[in-house]
């Protein structure tokens, strides 16, 4: 550990010493050449500075700079290190190498010493001196990264940092000798700059051509000012015509090309705009506005990657340009990189807080992330900055609506000048949604009706109106709204489900079932539709349809135990015991405390005659669901079939306390009372069962038996007669009929009933004849064989 610490300390000291030496050398180079590096200002026709670059004195009265620094200048002004300002003119130019030679008559400073490219070595320390960003003379250190000889002319690639304004400055060695003229930054590199070798200066002086000057126009308009006025007026046709005239006078004007591209884009001719701006960017790679407009065009074309590249180029050329940072944010948002987009928007607003478009884009970013409060606040600022932008007001209204500020959203929509568009209908629909979430149903209804007044063919507004009307109990009006939504969009599954529920509520179960079936079978089926269909089918005892509906529900969402229980119950009714048991076990796997699953398993085993297992499940069901009347009834039935009527009776009584109109429990209670030979209570229970369910044949059978047990043979024969009309092929009916007639002493009627029983079940008839013959004394009634 100590050795490592010693070596680390030594490495740090060496690094510090090297860094200090590097800094000292940079200061020494700057001191040597500061008199030979000048600031070059390009002036317009009004003698105002349009842009600045750098230059290097190569002879007394001669300065070299990049052509792109002076290309569009009306006149040139040089600033020396001592603060003196001199007039310069273009003497020679070499556009291929981007070098221009300037004449400065009053410049007496001697030229710098030059060094040939052949003597420059890779890895050698170099120093870039120029006027970056107009901040004054500055030096940056680096090394020669490479000599690029791939093109027609070699280039020096260096790590010495340069910035806009450094163009035309010098790249020097440690002795202050000129190696090259700094020209540009490689777009894809990390701190990688390009310099034109100093060897090219001699060729410029010898072979450079006289500068091509634009033909003078008298009087010449202020091209840029006129273009800006047309832009602010959004006169895109006028701007395009002006830009084309401008290009005729100044063919290489980057501002003219940029203005033409902007006009083309706003006239909807995006391909033409892109073509102009690409050409402009190639001709003037230093012109930030061209890259900005090109980024804007790529955004409109949906090419977000290209938009990002151009926006980043613009921010490098003009780091304080808030407009370009905003375009970068838009591109990054389109590329689904929200964190980077948010950072770009924040930077844009730091430089240009008054840009409504940036506030809008930042608001869109928040809205996409579901941050309604942030979106609304950003849209508010944007609307304050651009109060006539209807699109912004619509966005603000929707954001306010979604966070429950329906009244405020309505005010924003009311302020929209160009109202009545489909977007306004959708916005009012969103207002209604927000009001509904806030519990303001009357206001929600008004908003939905406004949406439909603008666009009566908006299905989602009809659907939402139907929901509000249904909530307020206006079922007929709600049904008409849902019908209209379905008419406009036959695939409106939600509206179909709502209409099915209303039809069921109105007692129109057949229509409700068909609507629910349509929604359940749709490609975008919702599980709610299948549950509704299963419920309706179960009520109608259409067990096959119920099974199919609940099977579909479990396919769509197999996580709800209730769906598996309902599927199991339907399969129990269809006699599909194994499949029913499987579904019910699935329910218990999801929710081991699902009492209805145990209740259904109890019923299943009861149907199979396994009453011990049925009782086990019934006990568990009543423990988990003590208020489930069906569970208590199943438990009682299992006890009854296990010949434990004394325990069955309390279970049935509990079921009836929970559901007094449960006819099946009254029947089972009657049967239990018969088993206890409590015929009076049995009769009362069974008469109640028939009162609740007049068509319950099993209740009438047990009531007939109870009457016989109580010696009320006339009432028994009356019930048996009703059963014979309904169930003439059931042997038990004729058995009871014969006993009742025998009890009344009506031998002829008893013989007739016995004969009918014999035709249906000879064994039962033989048993009956033996029993009647064995009755004591006068009650005995021999019947013919």
XYZ file of C-alpha atoms in Angstrom:
785
model
C 0.000 0.000 0.000
C 2.846 2.429 0.792
C 4.573 1.781 -2.564
C 1.367 2.464 -4.465
C 0.872 5.696 -2.552
C 4.473 6.763 -3.322
C 4.085 6.089 -7.044
C 0.679 7.839 -7.147
C 2.160 10.925 -5.502
C 5.078 10.903 -7.922
C 2.733 10.577 -10.938
C 0.649 13.497 -9.685
C 3.766 15.685 -9.254
C 4.975 14.800 -12.757
C 1.533 15.558 -14.228
C 1.375 18.882 -12.384
C 4.840 19.799 -13.570
C 3.985 18.895 -17.195
C 0.753 20.893 -17.038
C 2.575 23.899 -15.587
C 5.241 23.680 -18.301
C 2.563 23.452 -20.999
C 0.828 26.560 -19.641
C 4.123 28.469 -19.489
C 4.906 27.535 -23.111
C 1.443 28.676 -24.282
C 1.947 32.045 -22.610
C 5.374 32.350 -24.234
C 3.942 31.579 -27.719
C 1.130 34.109 -27.240
C 3.655 36.766 -26.243
C 5.777 36.019 -29.357
C 2.935 36.181 -31.940
C 0.269 38.473 -30.459
C 1.358 41.358 -32.715
C 0.974 39.141 -35.830
C -2.561 37.830 -35.017
C -5.369 40.297 -35.744
C -9.176 40.381 -35.461
C -11.004 40.619 -38.828
C -14.460 42.242 -38.744
C -16.855 41.853 -41.715
C -18.975 45.007 -42.032
C -22.284 45.416 -43.846
C -23.364 48.353 -46.024
C -24.201 50.343 -42.894
C -20.696 49.802 -41.479
C -22.091 47.462 -38.817
C -20.264 44.284 -37.783
C -21.973 41.212 -39.243
C -19.365 38.693 -38.092
C -15.820 38.399 -36.807
C -12.888 36.098 -37.413
C -9.113 36.129 -37.105
C -6.124 36.746 -39.387
C -2.334 36.326 -39.420
C 0.188 38.923 -40.658
C 2.381 37.188 -43.246
C 4.178 40.315 -44.559
C 4.071 43.989 -43.753
C 0.778 45.179 -45.248
C -0.474 41.595 -45.889
C -2.824 39.426 -43.763
C -4.103 35.897 -44.451
C -7.518 34.697 -43.215
C -10.226 32.220 -44.245
C -12.359 33.226 -47.208
C -15.522 32.338 -45.342
C -14.721 35.062 -42.795
C -14.801 37.855 -45.419
C -16.984 36.344 -48.166
C -20.066 38.522 -47.645
C -18.461 41.632 -46.185
C -19.255 45.032 -47.692
C -16.004 46.279 -46.126
C -13.318 44.966 -43.763
C -11.809 46.305 -40.542
C -8.795 44.886 -38.728
C -8.080 45.297 -35.016
C -4.483 44.874 -33.924
C -3.215 43.650 -30.575
C -2.467 47.242 -29.527
C -6.072 48.230 -30.214
C -5.471 50.083 -33.481
C -8.106 49.598 -36.219
C -7.146 49.589 -39.916
C -9.077 49.264 -43.163
C -8.383 46.167 -45.256
C -9.295 45.091 -48.780
C -9.303 41.681 -50.439
C -6.286 41.185 -52.678
C -6.255 37.495 -53.654
C -8.345 34.416 -52.856
C -8.009 30.627 -53.043
C -11.598 29.325 -52.487
C -10.534 25.671 -52.781
C -8.271 25.975 -49.730
C -10.512 28.637 -48.102
C -7.635 31.163 -47.913
C -7.841 34.879 -48.667
C -5.026 37.455 -48.759
C -5.899 40.936 -47.481
C -4.080 44.193 -48.197
C -3.686 46.591 -45.245
C -1.777 49.656 -46.467
C -1.030 51.117 -43.028
C 0.080 47.826 -41.467
C 3.811 47.927 -40.712
C 4.056 44.843 -38.500
C 6.505 42.249 -39.792
C 5.175 38.879 -40.890
C 5.449 35.689 -38.840
C 8.043 33.038 -39.489
C 6.615 29.980 -41.277
C 7.445 26.320 -41.043
C 7.009 23.756 -43.837
C 4.545 20.885 -43.436
C 7.329 18.389 -44.155
C 8.977 19.346 -40.844
C 5.791 18.908 -38.731
C 5.644 15.723 -36.670
C 2.660 13.837 -35.280
C 2.323 14.350 -31.514
C 4.148 17.692 -31.593
C 2.835 20.374 -29.229
C 0.963 23.175 -31.043
C -0.847 26.354 -30.024
C -3.903 27.962 -31.689
C -4.055 31.761 -31.391
C -7.126 33.705 -32.495
C -10.188 35.636 -31.378
C -12.748 32.956 -30.311
C -16.345 34.158 -29.856
C -15.197 37.793 -30.073
C -13.702 37.592 -26.592
C -10.284 38.927 -27.599
C -6.965 37.312 -28.398
C -6.675 33.834 -26.816
C -4.406 30.793 -26.980
C -5.219 27.085 -26.656
C -2.758 24.215 -26.487
C -2.858 20.800 -28.105
C -0.900 18.386 -30.236
C -0.733 17.464 -33.895
C -3.134 14.526 -33.923
C -2.566 13.611 -37.578
C -1.635 14.902 -41.035
C -4.675 14.124 -43.190
C -3.517 13.479 -46.762
C -6.684 11.784 -48.034
C -7.965 14.699 -50.117
C -6.435 16.816 -52.850
C -4.801 19.010 -50.219
C -3.250 17.925 -46.908
C -4.724 19.150 -43.617
C -3.292 19.361 -40.110
C -5.572 17.689 -37.567
C -4.995 19.011 -34.031
C -6.483 18.810 -30.557
C -5.948 22.536 -29.934
C -9.450 23.893 -29.232
C -10.933 26.475 -31.606
C -14.356 28.145 -31.605
C -16.417 30.388 -33.921
C -14.269 33.500 -34.312
C -11.011 31.523 -34.307
C -11.312 30.930 -38.071
C -8.379 32.516 -39.911
C -6.155 32.491 -36.834
C -2.761 30.816 -36.583
C -1.581 27.375 -35.480
C 1.980 27.819 -34.100
C 4.748 25.585 -32.798
C 6.522 26.182 -29.486
C 8.948 28.619 -31.102
C 6.136 30.784 -32.457
C 6.529 29.625 -36.079
C 3.344 29.415 -38.168
C 2.332 25.838 -39.041
C -1.079 26.618 -40.513
C -4.266 28.697 -40.595
C -7.067 27.359 -38.314
C -10.144 26.732 -40.402
C -12.834 24.527 -38.827
C -13.850 21.919 -36.285
C -14.545 18.336 -37.334
C -18.319 17.751 -36.744
C -18.028 14.162 -35.520
C -14.847 14.620 -33.502
C -14.275 15.347 -29.851
C -12.169 18.572 -29.661
C -10.716 17.937 -33.140
C -9.751 21.012 -35.221
C -8.487 21.464 -38.766
C -5.744 23.817 -39.987
C -4.592 24.634 -43.559
C -0.808 24.127 -43.802
C 1.274 27.320 -44.012
C 2.742 26.025 -47.313
C -0.540 27.064 -48.975
C 0.172 30.757 -48.243
C 2.957 30.904 -50.818
C 0.642 29.404 -53.468
C -2.046 31.942 -52.507
C 0.397 34.828 -52.965
C 1.607 33.415 -56.278
C -1.483 31.853 -57.879
C -4.461 33.286 -55.989
C -7.119 34.936 -58.176
C -8.431 38.456 -57.731
C -11.587 38.456 -55.570
C -14.995 38.200 -57.253
C -16.938 41.224 -56.051
C -20.748 41.355 -56.267
C -22.100 43.836 -58.792
C -23.201 47.001 -56.984
C -26.881 47.781 -56.840
C -27.896 51.354 -56.601
C -29.624 52.063 -54.384
C -29.068 48.787 -52.449
C -31.753 47.832 -49.932
C -30.994 46.621 -46.454
C -31.538 43.005 -47.488
C -31.430 41.534 -44.005
C -33.747 44.138 -42.476
C -36.341 43.689 -45.245
C -36.149 39.896 -44.856
C -36.701 40.201 -41.100
C -39.711 42.463 -41.607
C -41.274 39.986 -44.054
C -40.564 37.117 -41.654
C -42.249 38.878 -38.751
C -45.292 39.553 -40.954
C -45.300 35.857 -41.995
C -45.350 37.035 -45.640
C -43.722 33.890 -46.943
C -44.448 34.527 -50.610
C -42.940 38.004 -50.294
C -39.933 36.665 -48.386
C -39.235 34.055 -51.074
C -39.330 36.678 -53.831
C -37.089 39.007 -51.795
C -34.588 36.203 -51.054
C -34.348 35.265 -54.726
C -33.627 38.905 -55.701
C -31.070 39.013 -52.895
C -29.330 35.927 -54.322
C -29.128 37.529 -57.756
C -27.078 40.355 -56.233
C -25.153 38.236 -53.708
C -25.092 34.658 -55.077
C -23.108 33.361 -52.096
C -25.170 35.078 -49.392
C -25.911 32.576 -46.647
C -28.661 34.821 -45.252
C -30.358 34.918 -48.648
C -30.281 31.122 -48.993
C -31.532 30.688 -45.418
C -34.410 33.133 -45.980
C -35.429 31.342 -49.181
C -35.401 27.968 -47.424
C -37.462 29.324 -44.533
C -40.047 30.742 -46.943
C -40.289 27.498 -48.927
C -40.827 25.508 -45.729
C -43.605 27.777 -44.488
C -45.284 27.584 -47.893
C -45.463 23.799 -47.402
C -42.782 22.993 -49.979
C -40.594 21.035 -47.603
C -38.541 19.152 -50.206
C -37.638 22.409 -51.949
C -36.801 24.009 -48.599
C -34.521 21.123 -47.697
C -32.744 21.316 -51.074
C -32.062 25.053 -50.710
C -30.907 24.801 -47.116
C -28.642 21.796 -47.715
C -27.004 23.758 -50.520
C -26.694 26.778 -48.252
C -25.173 24.769 -45.400
C -22.580 23.289 -47.763
C -21.674 26.742 -49.099
C -21.597 28.394 -45.664
C -20.888 25.786 -42.971
C -20.231 28.592 -40.485
C -23.753 30.040 -40.823
C -25.766 28.974 -37.763
C -29.100 30.252 -39.074
C -28.962 28.005 -42.138
C -28.394 24.962 -39.930
C -31.230 26.112 -37.673
C -33.691 26.453 -40.553
C -32.532 23.122 -41.953
C -33.139 21.490 -38.548
C -36.625 23.046 -38.553
C -37.293 21.604 -42.032
C -36.124 18.127 -40.995
C -38.475 18.337 -38.004
C -41.386 19.083 -40.318
C -40.360 16.103 -42.470
C -40.188 13.835 -39.394
C -36.461 13.140 -39.850
C -35.522 13.683 -36.201
C -32.000 12.268 -36.440
C -31.070 14.727 -39.221
C -32.786 17.512 -37.281
C -30.686 16.706 -34.225
C -27.457 16.825 -36.255
C -28.255 20.237 -37.755
C -29.506 21.683 -34.462
C -26.321 20.570 -32.711
C -24.239 22.171 -35.474
C -26.150 25.432 -34.967
C -25.604 25.380 -31.192
C -21.867 24.856 -31.704
C -21.726 27.762 -34.123
C -23.814 29.993 -31.851
C -23.798 28.545 -28.312
C -26.029 31.300 -26.934
C -28.712 30.862 -29.609
C -31.821 29.897 -27.650
C -33.731 29.263 -30.893
C -31.290 26.502 -31.881
C -31.417 24.865 -28.443
C -35.207 24.807 -28.744
C -34.953 23.037 -32.120
C -32.561 20.526 -30.549
C -35.135 19.887 -27.807
C -37.828 19.255 -30.434
C -35.562 16.798 -32.266
C -34.642 14.908 -29.092
C -38.306 14.740 -28.092
C -39.074 13.218 -31.493
C -36.298 10.674 -30.896
C -37.918 9.694 -27.560
C -35.009 10.993 -25.459
C -36.998 13.051 -22.954
C -34.240 13.772 -20.429
C -31.924 15.194 -23.094
C -34.834 17.128 -24.613
C -35.684 18.675 -21.233
C -32.064 19.773 -20.807
C -32.052 21.359 -24.281
C -35.311 23.229 -23.587
C -33.953 24.493 -20.263
C -30.820 25.778 -22.025
C -32.947 27.446 -24.711
C -34.980 29.302 -22.108
C -31.860 30.371 -20.232
C -30.717 32.226 -23.340
C -34.151 33.191 -24.775
C -36.889 33.010 -22.131
C -39.405 34.700 -24.411
C -39.685 31.908 -26.995
C -43.282 30.652 -26.985
C -42.366 27.688 -29.212
C -39.850 26.426 -26.633
C -42.369 26.695 -23.794
C -44.816 24.810 -25.997
C -42.331 22.026 -26.772
C -41.421 21.755 -23.092
C -45.119 21.546 -22.284
C -45.593 18.805 -24.892
C -42.750 16.897 -23.229
C -44.473 17.097 -19.835
C -47.867 16.156 -21.315
C -46.382 13.062 -22.974
C -44.927 12.028 -19.601
C -48.329 12.397 -17.928
C -47.201 15.439 -15.917
C -50.369 17.437 -16.411
C -49.585 20.167 -13.887
C -46.190 20.945 -15.435
C -47.661 20.845 -18.943
C -50.430 23.287 -18.014
C -48.024 25.780 -16.428
C -45.699 25.727 -19.432
C -48.587 26.149 -21.856
C -49.785 29.117 -19.759
C -46.447 30.864 -20.266
C -46.532 30.074 -23.989
C -50.049 31.534 -24.325
C -48.962 34.709 -22.515
C -46.079 35.054 -24.978
C -48.208 34.219 -28.040
C -51.829 35.112 -27.150
C -53.038 34.796 -30.754
C -51.846 31.185 -31.179
C -55.062 29.151 -31.208
C -53.163 25.861 -31.171
C -51.491 26.797 -27.896
C -54.821 27.701 -26.308
C -56.216 24.340 -27.340
C -53.269 22.537 -25.723
C -53.620 24.600 -22.562
C -57.352 23.869 -22.463
C -56.761 20.132 -22.758
C -54.073 20.171 -20.055
C -56.347 22.149 -17.726
C -59.250 19.829 -18.459
C -57.238 16.727 -17.660
C -56.245 18.092 -14.272
C -59.844 18.928 -13.416
C -59.902 22.676 -14.151
C -62.865 22.470 -16.499
C -64.000 26.068 -16.074
C -60.523 27.423 -16.857
C -60.251 25.062 -19.832
C -63.602 26.289 -21.114
C -62.429 29.916 -20.887
C -59.355 29.107 -22.959
C -61.451 27.385 -25.611
C -63.888 30.278 -25.676
C -60.939 32.582 -26.462
C -59.980 30.562 -29.550
C -60.608 32.829 -32.533
C -60.727 30.175 -35.225
C -63.139 27.955 -33.313
C -65.457 25.281 -34.614
C -62.771 22.881 -35.832
C -62.571 19.172 -35.094
C -59.708 19.882 -32.684
C -62.050 22.116 -30.667
C -64.607 19.333 -30.455
C -61.932 16.999 -29.100
C -60.795 19.690 -26.680
C -64.354 20.161 -25.357
C -64.585 16.390 -25.018
C -61.436 16.481 -22.863
C -62.952 19.314 -20.827
C -65.941 17.087 -20.175
C -63.675 14.235 -19.107
C -61.894 16.493 -16.628
C -65.177 17.815 -15.204
C -66.500 14.292 -14.857
C -63.386 13.189 -12.949
C -63.886 16.150 -10.635
C -67.486 15.069 -9.979
C -69.023 18.065 -11.807
C -71.418 16.051 -13.923
C -73.645 18.886 -15.082
C -70.623 20.803 -16.379
C -69.306 17.610 -17.980
C -72.595 17.108 -19.814
C -72.500 20.706 -21.080
C -68.929 20.236 -22.354
C -69.832 17.012 -24.192
C -72.822 18.710 -25.790
C -70.587 21.601 -26.940
C -68.213 19.066 -28.478
C -71.108 17.454 -30.347
C -72.457 20.826 -31.474
C -69.088 21.383 -33.206
C -68.687 17.828 -34.479
C -71.803 15.655 -34.188
C -69.864 12.727 -35.635
C -67.409 12.414 -32.734
C -68.122 8.938 -31.318
C -66.096 9.364 -28.122
C -68.155 12.434 -27.181
C -71.399 10.460 -27.660
C -69.962 7.670 -25.531
C -68.923 10.065 -22.758
C -72.289 11.831 -22.873
C -73.959 8.446 -22.486
C -71.867 7.733 -19.377
C -72.934 11.010 -17.729
C -76.596 10.472 -18.628
C -76.455 6.906 -17.293
C -74.910 8.156 -14.061
C -77.811 10.593 -13.579
C -80.409 7.874 -14.135
C -81.512 9.018 -17.604
C -81.240 5.560 -19.074
C -83.318 6.183 -22.209
C -81.237 9.221 -23.209
C -78.041 7.375 -22.336
C -79.062 4.431 -24.511
C -79.637 6.759 -27.475
C -76.192 8.319 -26.952
C -74.531 4.896 -26.885
C -76.493 3.828 -29.969
C -75.195 6.903 -31.809
C -71.621 6.176 -30.722
C -71.939 2.603 -32.053
C -73.504 3.844 -35.282
C -70.521 6.152 -35.873
C -68.007 3.545 -34.767
C -69.302 -0.034 -34.923
C -66.149 -1.155 -33.136
C -66.885 1.053 -30.098
C -66.657 -1.815 -27.634
C -67.059 0.368 -24.540
C -70.306 1.903 -25.816
C -71.573 -1.567 -26.749
C -70.989 -2.827 -23.212
C -72.732 0.192 -21.692
C -75.732 -0.249 -23.991
C -75.882 -3.952 -23.097
C -75.994 -3.060 -19.382
C -78.826 -0.597 -19.997
C -80.772 -3.198 -21.979
C -80.312 -5.686 -19.145
C -81.452 -3.080 -16.617
C -84.555 -2.484 -18.737
C -85.353 -6.215 -18.730
C -84.477 -6.620 -22.414
C -82.111 -9.472 -21.657
C -82.115 -11.017 -25.136
C -80.894 -7.728 -26.666
C -78.442 -7.272 -23.812
C -76.997 -10.735 -24.428
C -76.536 -10.108 -28.157
C -74.793 -6.772 -27.530
C -72.545 -8.303 -24.899
C -71.760 -11.213 -27.224
C -70.754 -8.789 -29.990
C -68.404 -6.963 -27.615
C -67.018 -10.200 -26.165
C -66.279 -11.673 -29.602
C -64.721 -8.484 -31.058
C -61.049 -8.382 -32.020
C -60.465 -5.799 -29.267
C -62.737 -7.590 -26.824
C -62.938 -6.271 -23.284
C -63.189 -8.741 -20.443
C -66.097 -6.729 -18.969
C -68.220 -7.626 -22.008
C -67.574 -11.342 -21.537
C -68.395 -11.145 -17.820
C -71.646 -9.364 -18.604
C -72.543 -11.969 -21.222
C -71.731 -14.775 -18.796
C -73.897 -13.176 -16.094
C -76.867 -12.740 -18.433
C -76.528 -16.274 -19.782
C -76.342 -17.689 -16.242
C -79.522 -15.844 -15.249
C -81.221 -17.265 -18.349
C -79.791 -20.710 -17.503
C -78.090 -20.778 -20.915
C -75.167 -22.698 -19.507
C -73.291 -23.404 -22.728
C -73.251 -19.700 -23.599
C -72.265 -18.839 -20.031
C -69.391 -21.303 -20.178
C -68.112 -19.876 -23.488
C -68.351 -16.305 -22.190
C -66.428 -17.003 -18.984
C -63.863 -19.108 -20.886
C -63.230 -16.058 -23.108
C -62.977 -13.858 -20.006
C -60.265 -16.098 -18.548
C -58.393 -15.956 -21.878
C -58.462 -12.152 -21.857
C -57.596 -11.824 -18.175
C -56.909 -14.997 -16.252
C -55.977 -13.216 -13.033
C -59.451 -12.866 -11.499
C -60.586 -15.781 -9.361
C -64.281 -14.841 -9.793
C -64.064 -15.525 -13.540
C -62.700 -19.024 -12.923
C -65.421 -19.657 -10.326
C -68.151 -18.557 -12.738
C -66.625 -20.777 -15.432
C -66.574 -23.697 -13.010
C -70.206 -23.106 -11.989
C -71.315 -23.084 -15.635
C -69.455 -26.352 -16.222
C -71.056 -27.871 -13.123
C -74.468 -27.076 -14.611
C -73.405 -28.668 -17.891
C -72.266 -31.839 -16.136
C -68.614 -31.332 -17.116
C -67.318 -32.366 -13.718
C -63.589 -32.739 -14.477
C -63.366 -29.440 -16.361
C -65.432 -27.710 -13.678
C -63.103 -28.969 -10.951
C -60.070 -27.764 -12.948
C -61.527 -24.242 -13.294
C -62.408 -24.066 -9.605
C -58.947 -25.225 -8.573
C -57.505 -22.451 -10.792
C -59.640 -20.006 -8.826
C -58.267 -21.302 -5.526
C -54.695 -21.111 -6.854
C -55.263 -17.403 -7.447
C -57.141 -16.825 -4.187
C -57.031 -19.631 -1.613
C -59.684 -17.770 0.410
C -62.209 -17.678 -2.432
C -65.290 -18.965 -0.630
C -67.483 -19.159 -3.745
C -64.991 -21.599 -5.263
C -65.436 -23.919 -2.267
C -69.192 -23.466 -2.539
C -69.115 -24.472 -6.221
C -66.880 -27.474 -5.418
C -69.386 -28.474 -2.766
C -72.194 -28.365 -5.336
C -70.050 -30.292 -7.824
C -69.351 -33.160 -5.413
C -72.981 -33.158 -4.304
C -74.069 -33.710 -7.908
C -71.601 -36.587 -8.141
C -73.043 -38.142 -4.987
C -69.856 -37.680 -2.954
C -71.618 -35.984 -0.043
C -68.717 -36.377 2.369
C -66.450 -34.357 0.077
C -69.301 -31.966 -0.663
C -69.741 -31.360 3.074
C -65.996 -30.752 3.504
C -66.040 -28.030 0.823
C -69.340 -26.665 2.151
C -67.880 -26.244 5.640
C -64.911 -24.352 4.211
C -67.205 -22.161 2.108
C -69.334 -21.102 5.077
C -66.218 -20.307 7.097
C -64.830 -18.057 4.371
C -68.148 -16.590 3.233
C -70.492 -16.683 6.241
C -73.042 -14.499 4.404
C -73.221 -16.707 1.302
C -76.706 -18.238 1.410
C -75.857 -20.728 -1.360
C -72.899 -22.049 0.649
C -75.152 -22.682 3.665
C -77.731 -24.381 1.455
C -75.074 -26.647 -0.085
C -73.777 -27.550 3.344
C -77.286 -28.394 4.539
C -77.965 -30.494 1.445
C -74.803 -32.537 2.021
C -75.796 -33.137 5.652
C -79.298 -34.118 4.555
C -77.990 -36.648 2.040
C -75.656 -38.012 4.728
C -78.851 -38.626 6.765
C -78.030 -35.936 9.323
C -81.230 -33.883 9.057
C -80.845 -32.457 12.560
C -77.637 -30.698 11.448
C -79.016 -29.887 7.998
C -82.002 -27.890 9.325
C -79.898 -25.084 10.992
C -77.853 -24.744 7.780
C -81.020 -24.287 5.704
C -82.439 -21.856 8.243
C -79.230 -19.783 8.083
C -79.481 -19.707 4.280
C -83.080 -18.474 4.561
C -82.197 -15.785 7.077
C -79.668 -14.505 4.537
C -82.074 -14.854 1.595
C -85.717 -15.341 2.621
C -86.872 -15.766 -1.000
C -84.448 -18.602 -1.754
C -86.934 -21.249 -2.969
C -84.383 -24.068 -3.179
C -83.511 -23.728 0.520
C -87.220 -23.890 1.433
C -87.518 -27.136 -0.571
C -84.461 -28.628 1.135
C -85.752 -27.519 4.551
C -89.049 -29.231 3.773
C -87.270 -32.444 2.845
C -85.233 -32.278 6.085
C -88.377 -31.786 8.149
C -89.980 -34.798 6.467
C -86.900 -36.818 7.416
C -87.446 -35.619 11.028
C -91.133 -36.546 10.635
C -92.110 -32.972 11.464
C -94.801 -32.911 8.781
C -96.452 -29.651 9.784
C -93.200 -27.688 9.509
C -92.345 -29.552 6.309
C -95.711 -28.574 4.774
C -95.203 -24.905 5.735
C -91.705 -24.845 4.223
C -92.780 -26.533 0.990
C -95.828 -24.302 0.533
C -93.491 -21.297 0.874
C -91.224 -22.830 -1.767
C -94.167 -23.179 -4.194
C -95.276 -19.642 -3.458
C -91.824 -18.439 -4.516
C -91.431 -20.908 -7.404
C -94.814 -22.284 -8.577
C -93.188 -24.458 -11.242
C -90.859 -26.279 -8.818
C -91.936 -29.904 -9.329
C -89.593 -31.249 -6.637
C -91.275 -28.938 -4.083
C -94.686 -30.309 -5.087
C -93.454 -33.908 -4.834
C -92.143 -33.338 -1.284
C -95.343 -31.470 -0.347
C -97.420 -34.431 -1.570
C -95.290 -36.738 0.598
C -95.676 -34.413 3.599
C -99.464 -34.322 3.201
C -99.528 -38.118 3.080
C -97.279 -38.261 6.167
C -99.676 -35.879 7.934
C -102.696 -37.973 6.868
C -104.070 -35.158 4.673
C -104.832 -37.455 1.731
C -107.220 -35.109 -0.087
C -104.564 -32.377 -0.227
C -102.010 -35.007 -1.217
C -104.220 -36.223 -4.129
C -104.736 -32.584 -5.218
C -100.951 -32.038 -5.462
C -100.422 -35.433 -7.118
C -103.048 -34.598 -9.759
C -101.161 -31.390 -10.613
C -97.939 -33.366 -10.842
C -99.526 -36.021 -13.091
C -100.549 -33.331 -15.568
C -97.017 -31.962 -15.686
C -94.906 -35.126 -15.207
C -96.983 -38.052 -16.514
C -93.905 -40.223 -17.167
C -92.449 -39.941 -13.651
C -93.136 -43.173 -11.658
C -92.919 -41.414 -8.266
C -95.936 -39.245 -9.169
C -98.158 -42.308 -9.714
C -96.784 -43.980 -6.583
C -97.871 -40.984 -4.476
C -101.192 -40.777 -6.366
C -101.963 -44.423 -5.534
C -101.084 -43.927 -1.838
C -103.227 -40.776 -1.597
C -106.218 -42.524 -3.197
C -105.758 -45.496 -0.942
C -105.699 -43.197 2.071
C -109.035 -41.756 0.884
C -110.456 -45.319 0.435
C -110.880 -44.783 -3.305
C -109.913 -48.290 -4.426
C -110.803 -47.742 -8.078
C -108.590 -44.633 -8.358
C -105.819 -46.416 -6.456
C -106.036 -49.382 -8.864
C -105.808 -46.988 -11.862
C -102.758 -45.207 -10.426
C -101.162 -48.568 -9.611
C -101.700 -49.735 -13.185
C -100.044 -46.626 -14.566
C -97.127 -47.101 -12.154
C -96.808 -50.744 -13.225
C -96.492 -49.665 -16.902
C -93.642 -47.312 -15.966
C -91.858 -49.242 -13.198
C -93.114 -52.785 -12.450
C -90.788 -53.212 -9.457
C -92.114 -50.048 -7.791
C -95.694 -51.168 -8.537
C -95.042 -54.558 -6.898
C -93.601 -52.895 -3.817
C -96.582 -50.525 -3.573
C -99.106 -53.415 -3.854
C -97.328 -55.268 -1.038
C -97.283 -52.199 1.227
C -100.966 -51.372 0.704
C -101.947 -54.986 1.360
C -99.913 -55.009 4.582
C -101.648 -51.965 6.099
C -103.370 -52.824 9.411
C -107.077 -53.637 9.615
C -109.485 -51.717 7.473
C -106.714 -49.581 5.984
C -105.437 -52.542 3.991
C -106.215 -52.309 0.279
C -105.393 -55.381 -1.823
C -104.699 -54.458 -5.469
C -104.865 -56.803 -8.450
C -101.638 -58.127 -9.834
